[in-house]
PDB file of C-alpha atoms in Angstrom:
ATOM      1  CA  MET A   1       2.820  -3.228  17.240  1.00 95.00           C
ATOM      2  CA  LYS A   2       1.475  -4.999  14.151  1.00 98.00           C
ATOM      3  CA  VAL A   3       2.225  -3.908  10.594  1.00 98.00           C
ATOM      4  CA  LEU A   4       0.879  -5.226   7.296  1.00 98.00           C
ATOM      5  CA  LEU A   5       3.242  -4.987   4.322  1.00 98.00           C
ATOM      6  CA  LEU A   6       1.321  -5.233   1.060  1.00 98.00           C
ATOM      7  CA  ASN A   7       3.466  -5.833  -2.028  1.00 98.00           C
ATOM      8  CA  ALA A   8       1.501  -5.023  -5.191  1.00 98.00           C
ATOM      9  CA  SER A   9       4.366  -5.663  -7.604  1.00 97.00           C
ATOM     10  CA  PRO A  10       4.196  -8.711  -9.862  1.00 93.00           C
ATOM     11  CA  ARG A  11       7.995  -8.710 -10.108  1.00 91.00           C
ATOM     12  CA  ARG A  12       9.450 -11.256  -7.694  1.00 90.00           C
ATOM     13  CA  ASN A  13      12.679  -9.531  -6.645  1.00 91.00           C
ATOM     14  CA  GLY A  14      12.241  -6.069  -8.063  1.00 93.00           C
ATOM     15  CA  ASN A  15      12.648  -2.720  -6.372  1.00 95.00           C
ATOM     16  CA  ILE A  16       9.314  -2.828  -4.537  1.00 97.00           C
ATOM     17  CA  HIS A  17      10.205  -6.228  -3.053  1.00 97.00           C
ATOM     18  CA  GLN A  18      13.661  -5.011  -2.027  1.00 97.00           C
ATOM     19  CA  MET A  19      12.351  -1.771  -0.531  1.00 97.00           C
ATOM     20  CA  LEU A  20       9.685  -3.564   1.484  1.00 98.00           C
ATOM     21  CA  SER A  21      12.268  -6.126   2.627  1.00 98.00           C
ATOM     22  CA  VAL A  22      14.484  -3.402   4.098  1.00 98.00           C
ATOM     23  CA  ILE A  23      11.500  -1.742   5.777  1.00 98.00           C
ATOM     24  CA  ARG A  24      10.442  -5.142   7.116  1.00 98.00           C
ATOM     25  CA  GLU A  25      13.922  -5.864   8.548  1.00 98.00           C
ATOM     26  CA  GLU A  26      14.015  -2.520  10.332  1.00 98.00           C
ATOM     27  CA  LEU A  27      10.531  -3.007  11.779  1.00 98.00           C
ATOM     28  CA  GLU A  28      11.294  -6.566  12.907  1.00 98.00           C
ATOM     29  CA  ASP A  29      14.559  -5.397  14.492  1.00 97.00           C
ATOM     30  CA  ASN A  30      12.378  -3.111  16.596  1.00 96.00           C
ATOM     31  CA  ASN A  31      10.005  -5.875  17.706  1.00 96.00           C
ATOM     32  CA  ALA A  32       7.132  -5.227  15.303  1.00 97.00           C
ATOM     33  CA  THR A  33       4.958  -8.157  14.303  1.00 98.00           C
ATOM     34  CA  ILE A  34       4.896  -8.237  10.514  1.00 98.00           C
ATOM     35  CA  PHE A  35       2.313  -9.645   8.128  1.00 98.00           C
ATOM     36  CA  TYR A  36       3.617  -9.742   4.557  1.00 98.00           C
ATOM     37  CA  GLU A  37       1.304 -10.290   1.603  1.00 98.00           C
ATOM     38  CA  GLU A  38       1.981 -10.293  -2.132  1.00 98.00           C
ATOM     39  CA  VAL A  39      -1.057  -9.145  -4.088  1.00 98.00           C
ATOM     40  CA  ARG A  40      -0.050 -11.259  -7.111  1.00 97.00           C
ATOM     41  CA  ASN A  41      -0.604 -14.394  -5.011  1.00 97.00           C
ATOM     42  CA  LEU A  42      -4.067 -13.384  -3.788  1.00 97.00           C
ATOM     43  CA  SER A  43      -7.313 -14.719  -5.138  1.00 97.00           C
ATOM     44  CA  VAL A  44      -9.740 -11.794  -5.253  1.00 97.00           C
ATOM     45  CA  ARG A  45     -12.842 -11.561  -7.411  1.00 96.00           C
ATOM     46  CA  PRO A  46     -13.745  -8.098  -8.718  1.00 95.00           C
ATOM     47  CA  CYS A  47     -16.495  -6.076  -7.059  1.00 94.00           C
ATOM     48  CA  VAL A  48     -19.906  -6.450  -8.754  1.00 94.00           C
ATOM     49  CA  ALA A  49     -21.158  -3.025  -7.548  1.00 92.00           C
ATOM     50  CA  CYS A  50     -24.263  -4.429  -5.870  1.00 92.00           C
ATOM     51  CA  MET A  51     -23.808  -1.928  -3.002  1.00 89.00           C
ATOM     52  CA  LYS A  52     -25.138  -4.464  -0.462  1.00 90.00           C
ATOM     53  CA  CYS A  53     -21.911  -4.259   1.559  1.00 90.00           C
ATOM     54  CA  ARG A  54     -22.743  -0.648   2.417  1.00 84.00           C
ATOM     55  CA  SER A  55     -25.719  -1.697   4.534  1.00 84.00           C
ATOM     56  CA  SER A  56     -24.715  -5.243   5.557  1.00 89.00           C
ATOM     57  CA  HIS A  57     -21.008  -4.438   6.169  1.00 88.00           C
ATOM     58  CA  ASN A  58     -20.188  -7.715   4.490  1.00 91.00           C
ATOM     59  CA  CYS A  59     -19.417  -8.653   0.894  1.00 93.00           C
ATOM     60  CA  ILE A  60     -21.982 -10.925  -0.795  1.00 92.00           C
ATOM     61  CA  LEU A  61     -19.333 -12.612  -2.941  1.00 93.00           C
ATOM     62  CA  PRO A  62     -17.944 -15.956  -1.756  1.00 92.00           C
ATOM     63  CA  ALA A  63     -15.129 -15.555   0.752  1.00 93.00           C
ATOM     64  CA  ASP A  64     -11.712 -15.056  -0.813  1.00 96.00           C
ATOM     65  CA  ASP A  65      -8.479 -13.274   0.081  1.00 97.00           C
ATOM     66  CA  ALA A  66     -10.168  -9.846   0.173  1.00 97.00           C
ATOM     67  CA  GLN A  67     -11.844 -10.691   3.491  1.00 96.00           C
ATOM     68  CA  ARG A  68      -8.598 -12.131   4.864  1.00 97.00           C
ATOM     69  CA  ILE A  69      -6.596  -9.004   3.966  1.00 98.00           C
ATOM     70  CA  LEU A  70      -9.317  -6.787   5.427  1.00 97.00           C
ATOM     71  CA  ALA A  71      -9.095  -8.747   8.689  1.00 97.00           C
ATOM     72  CA  LEU A  72      -5.312  -8.132   8.724  1.00 98.00           C
ATOM     73  CA  ILE A  73      -5.795  -4.408   8.086  1.00 98.00           C
ATOM     74  CA  THR A  74      -8.289  -4.293  10.944  1.00 97.00           C
ATOM     75  CA  GLU A  75      -5.873  -6.114  13.254  1.00 97.00           C
ATOM     76  CA  CYS A  76      -2.809  -4.030  12.392  1.00 98.00           C
ATOM     77  CA  ASP A  77      -1.677  -0.640  13.676  1.00 98.00           C
ATOM     78  CA  ALA A  78      -0.116   0.327  10.345  1.00 98.00           C
ATOM     79  CA  ILE A  79       0.081  -0.614   6.691  1.00 98.00           C
ATOM     80  CA  VAL A  80       2.968  -0.277   4.238  1.00 98.00           C
ATOM     81  CA  VAL A  81       1.837  -0.448   0.614  1.00 98.00           C
ATOM     82  CA  GLY A  82       4.355  -0.892  -2.195  1.00 98.00           C
ATOM     83  CA  ALA A  83       3.065  -0.488  -5.743  1.00 98.00           C
ATOM     84  CA  PRO A  84       4.760   0.127  -9.083  1.00 96.00           C
ATOM     85  CA  CYS A  85       3.337   2.647 -11.518  1.00 93.00           C
ATOM     86  CA  TYR A  86       1.014   1.298 -14.215  1.00 93.00           C
ATOM     87  CA  TRP A  87      -0.223   4.084 -16.495  1.00 90.00           C
ATOM     88  CA  GLY A  88       0.105   6.675 -13.734  1.00 89.00           C
ATOM     89  CA  ASN A  89      -1.722   4.573 -11.187  1.00 94.00           C
ATOM     90  CA  MET A  90      -1.551   1.445  -9.038  1.00 96.00           C
ATOM     91  CA  PRO A  91      -1.700  -2.030 -10.628  1.00 96.00           C
ATOM     92  CA  GLY A  92      -5.224  -3.271 -11.299  1.00 96.00           C
ATOM     93  CA  GLN A  93      -4.989  -6.191  -8.865  1.00 97.00           C
ATOM     94  CA  LEU A  94      -4.379  -3.795  -5.968  1.00 98.00           C
ATOM     95  CA  LYS A  95      -7.295  -1.583  -7.025  1.00 97.00           C
ATOM     96  CA  VAL A  96      -9.578  -4.643  -7.224  1.00 97.00           C
ATOM     97  CA  LEU A  97      -8.499  -5.601  -3.697  1.00 98.00           C
ATOM     98  CA  PHE A  98      -9.295  -2.143  -2.291  1.00 97.00           C
ATOM     99  CA  ASP A  99     -12.613  -2.040  -4.188  1.00 96.00           C
ATOM    100  CA  ARG A 100     -13.649  -5.281  -2.511  1.00 96.00           C
ATOM    101  CA  MET A 101     -12.751  -4.030   0.975  1.00 96.00           C
ATOM    102  CA  VAL A 102     -14.460  -0.629   0.888  1.00 94.00           C
ATOM    103  CA  TYR A 103     -17.143  -1.671   3.416  1.00 94.00           C
ATOM    104  CA  GLY A 104     -14.430  -2.430   5.988  1.00 95.00           C
ATOM    105  CA  MET A 105     -12.338   0.628   5.233  1.00 96.00           C
ATOM    106  CA  MET A 106     -14.944   3.375   5.498  1.00 93.00           C
ATOM    107  CA  GLY A 107     -18.579   3.613   6.384  1.00 90.00           C
ATOM    108  CA  GLU A 108     -20.997   6.425   5.790  1.00 86.00           C
ATOM    109  CA  ASN A 109     -23.410   8.438   7.863  1.00 86.00           C
ATOM    110  CA  SER A 110     -27.097   9.042   7.114  1.00 85.00           C
ATOM    111  CA  LEU A 111     -26.146  11.757   4.617  1.00 88.00           C
ATOM    112  CA  ALA A 112     -23.801   9.340   2.783  1.00 82.00           C
ATOM    113  CA  ILE A 113     -20.746  11.250   4.037  1.00 87.00           C
ATOM    114  CA  PRO A 114     -17.760   8.901   4.442  1.00 87.00           C
ATOM    115  CA  VAL A 115     -16.842   7.832   7.965  1.00 92.00           C
ATOM    116  CA  PRO A 116     -13.280   6.495   8.355  1.00 95.00           C
ATOM    117  CA  MET A 117     -13.053   3.126  10.099  1.00 96.00           C
ATOM    118  CA  HIS A 118      -9.286   3.078  10.776  1.00 97.00           C
ATOM    119  CA  ARG A 119      -8.690   6.369  12.594  1.00 96.00           C
ATOM    120  CA  GLY A 120      -5.355   6.555  14.335  1.00 95.00           C
ATOM    121  CA  LYS A 121      -3.662   3.984  12.121  1.00 98.00           C
ATOM    122  CA  LYS A 122      -0.538   4.870  10.148  1.00 98.00           C
ATOM    123  CA  ALA A 123       0.540   4.212   6.561  1.00 98.00           C
ATOM    124  CA  VAL A 124       3.699   4.310   4.464  1.00 98.00           C
ATOM    125  CA  LEU A 125       3.492   4.342   0.664  1.00 98.00           C
ATOM    126  CA  VAL A 126       6.224   3.164  -1.709  1.00 98.00           C
ATOM    127  CA  SER A 127       6.152   3.441  -5.492  1.00 96.00           C
ATOM    128  CA  THR A 128       8.501   2.923  -8.419  1.00 94.00           C
ATOM    129  CA  SER A 129       8.372   3.946 -12.058  1.00 92.00           C
ATOM    130  CA  SER A 130      10.469   3.377 -15.144  1.00 85.00           C
ATOM    131  CA  THR A 131      10.081   7.108 -15.895  1.00 82.00           C
ATOM    132  CA  PHE A 132      13.221   8.913 -14.749  1.00 76.00           C
ATOM    133  CA  TRP A 133      13.332  11.461 -11.923  1.00 77.00           C
ATOM    134  CA  PRO A 134      11.941  14.138 -11.693  1.00 78.00           C
ATOM    135  CA  PHE A 135       9.530  13.287 -14.509  1.00 72.00           C
ATOM    136  CA  ASN A 136       8.211  10.314 -12.531  1.00 69.00           C
ATOM    137  CA  ILE A 137       6.744  12.988 -10.229  1.00 73.00           C
ATOM    138  CA  LEU A 138       6.081  15.831 -12.711  1.00 74.00           C
ATOM    139  CA  ALA A 139       4.332  13.526 -15.198  1.00 74.00           C
ATOM    140  CA  LYS A 140       2.327  12.042 -12.322  1.00 72.00           C
ATOM    141  CA  GLN A 141       3.720   8.542 -12.666  1.00 79.00           C
ATOM    142  CA  THR A 142       4.795   7.529  -9.143  1.00 85.00           C
ATOM    143  CA  ARG A 143       2.894  10.596  -7.906  1.00 88.00           C
ATOM    144  CA  GLY A 144      -0.270   9.195  -9.501  1.00 90.00           C
ATOM    145  CA  VAL A 145       0.167   5.949  -7.551  1.00 95.00           C
ATOM    146  CA  ILE A 146       0.869   7.793  -4.303  1.00 96.00           C
ATOM    147  CA  ASN A 147      -2.105  10.128  -4.754  1.00 95.00           C
ATOM    148  CA  ALA A 148      -4.497   7.248  -5.516  1.00 96.00           C
ATOM    149  CA  LEU A 149      -3.332   5.312  -2.452  1.00 98.00           C
ATOM    150  CA  LYS A 150      -3.531   8.438  -0.280  1.00 97.00           C
ATOM    151  CA  GLU A 151      -7.110   8.939  -1.399  1.00 96.00           C
ATOM    152  CA  ILE A 152      -8.112   5.424  -0.331  1.00 97.00           C
ATOM    153  CA  LEU A 153      -6.194   5.369   2.924  1.00 97.00           C
ATOM    154  CA  LYS A 154      -6.971   8.911   4.086  1.00 96.00           C
ATOM    155  CA  TRP A 155     -10.721   8.379   3.591  1.00 95.00           C
ATOM    156  CA  SER A 156     -10.271   5.194   5.630  1.00 97.00           C
ATOM    157  CA  GLY A 157      -8.695   7.157   8.502  1.00 97.00           C
ATOM    158  CA  PHE A 158      -4.995   6.359   8.002  1.00 98.00           C
ATOM    159  CA  LYS A 159      -2.374   9.048   8.563  1.00 98.00           C
ATOM    160  CA  ILE A 160       0.293   8.902   5.853  1.00 98.00           C
ATOM    161  CA  VAL A 161       3.603   8.982   7.732  1.00 98.00           C
ATOM    162  CA  ALA A 162       5.967   8.863   4.749  1.00 98.00           C
ATOM    163  CA  THR A 163       6.267   8.087   1.057  1.00 97.00           C
ATOM    164  CA  ILE A 164       9.053   6.921  -1.212  1.00 96.00           C
ATOM    165  CA  GLU A 165       8.956   7.538  -4.966  1.00 93.00           C
ATOM    166  CA  LYS A 166      11.748   5.951  -6.985  1.00 92.00           C
ATOM    167  CA  GLY A 167      11.936   6.860 -10.658  1.00 87.00           C
ATOM    168  CA  GLY A 168      14.159   5.703 -13.486  1.00 83.00           C
ATOM    169  CA  THR A 169      13.994   1.955 -12.857  1.00 86.00           C
ATOM    170  CA  TYR A 170      14.072   1.162 -16.592  1.00 84.00           C
ATOM    171  CA  LYS A 171      17.645   2.365 -17.069  1.00 83.00           C
ATOM    172  CA  HIS A 172      18.684   1.926 -13.435  1.00 84.00           C
ATOM    173  CA  PRO A 173      16.905  -1.140 -12.021  1.00 87.00           C
ATOM    174  CA  GLU A 174      19.510  -1.680  -9.305  1.00 89.00           C
ATOM    175  CA  PHE A 175      18.657  -1.257  -5.631  1.00 91.00           C
ATOM    176  CA  THR A 176      21.216   1.269  -4.372  1.00 92.00           C
ATOM    177  CA  PRO A 177      22.686   2.054  -0.938  1.00 95.00           C
ATOM    178  CA  ARG A 178      20.748   5.342  -1.111  1.00 95.00           C
ATOM    179  CA  ASP A 179      17.514   3.385  -1.625  1.00 95.00           C
ATOM    180  CA  ARG A 180      18.369   1.284   1.410  1.00 96.00           C
ATOM    181  CA  ARG A 181      18.996   4.378   3.553  1.00 97.00           C
ATOM    182  CA  ARG A 182      15.686   5.908   2.461  1.00 97.00           C
ATOM    183  CA  CYS A 183      13.816   2.724   3.387  1.00 97.00           C
ATOM    184  CA  ILE A 184      15.454   2.546   6.811  1.00 98.00           C
ATOM    185  CA  SER A 185      14.623   6.213   7.405  1.00 97.00           C
ATOM    186  CA  VAL A 186      10.968   5.650   6.466  1.00 97.00           C
ATOM    187  CA  ALA A 187      10.749   2.586   8.731  1.00 98.00           C
ATOM    188  CA  LYS A 188      12.152   4.636  11.622  1.00 98.00           C
ATOM    189  CA  LYS A 189       9.577   7.365  10.955  1.00 98.00           C
ATOM    190  CA  LEU A 190       6.825   4.774  11.084  1.00 98.00           C
ATOM    191  CA  LEU A 191       8.167   3.294  14.320  1.00 97.00           C
ATOM    192  CA  LYS A 192       8.341   6.757  15.898  1.00 97.00           C
ATOM    193  CA  SER A 193       4.750   7.507  14.862  1.00 97.00           C
ATOM    194  CA  LEU A 194       3.584   4.268  16.481  1.00 95.00           C
ATOM    195  CA  SER A 195       5.375   4.790  19.805  1.00 90.00           C
TER     196      SER A 195
END
């Protein structure tokens, strides 16, 4: 099985990085082939809204990392997306990446109704927020990130297997044993869904 881990945090060794690392270890221990990408290192130009990709199924912009990541998504059986909360949503760089890949994530029929292109694939979503629990969820901080990612991935055909929302990282930035257990549990859920 092949899994893409997409780290959308700009922080080098923050909670998102640590959570994805534990998930990665568990998946690799169970013979998964892992592709790991950090969005902060990608070169992706913003979408210009020309809409040509809808009919040509190809982006008119010069090739950059958006096409490469889309090829990985197409190749993989599952995706794990880790994104911190920025104003109740995912970081802009991740949104730009998904905007550029829309033509390879979902198509549309003659009535312009979306047609998912990744049916049967699985997804895990991980988010962190400096807002403390439970307000990270009630104030739609991490929940805003999770909901936005669900919207993109569900319309693309992915089944969301599990989510992790960690609040309170401002006062408690440490990665705890409980966090580690949650990540291992989520990785096991993903493995089970892929078997």
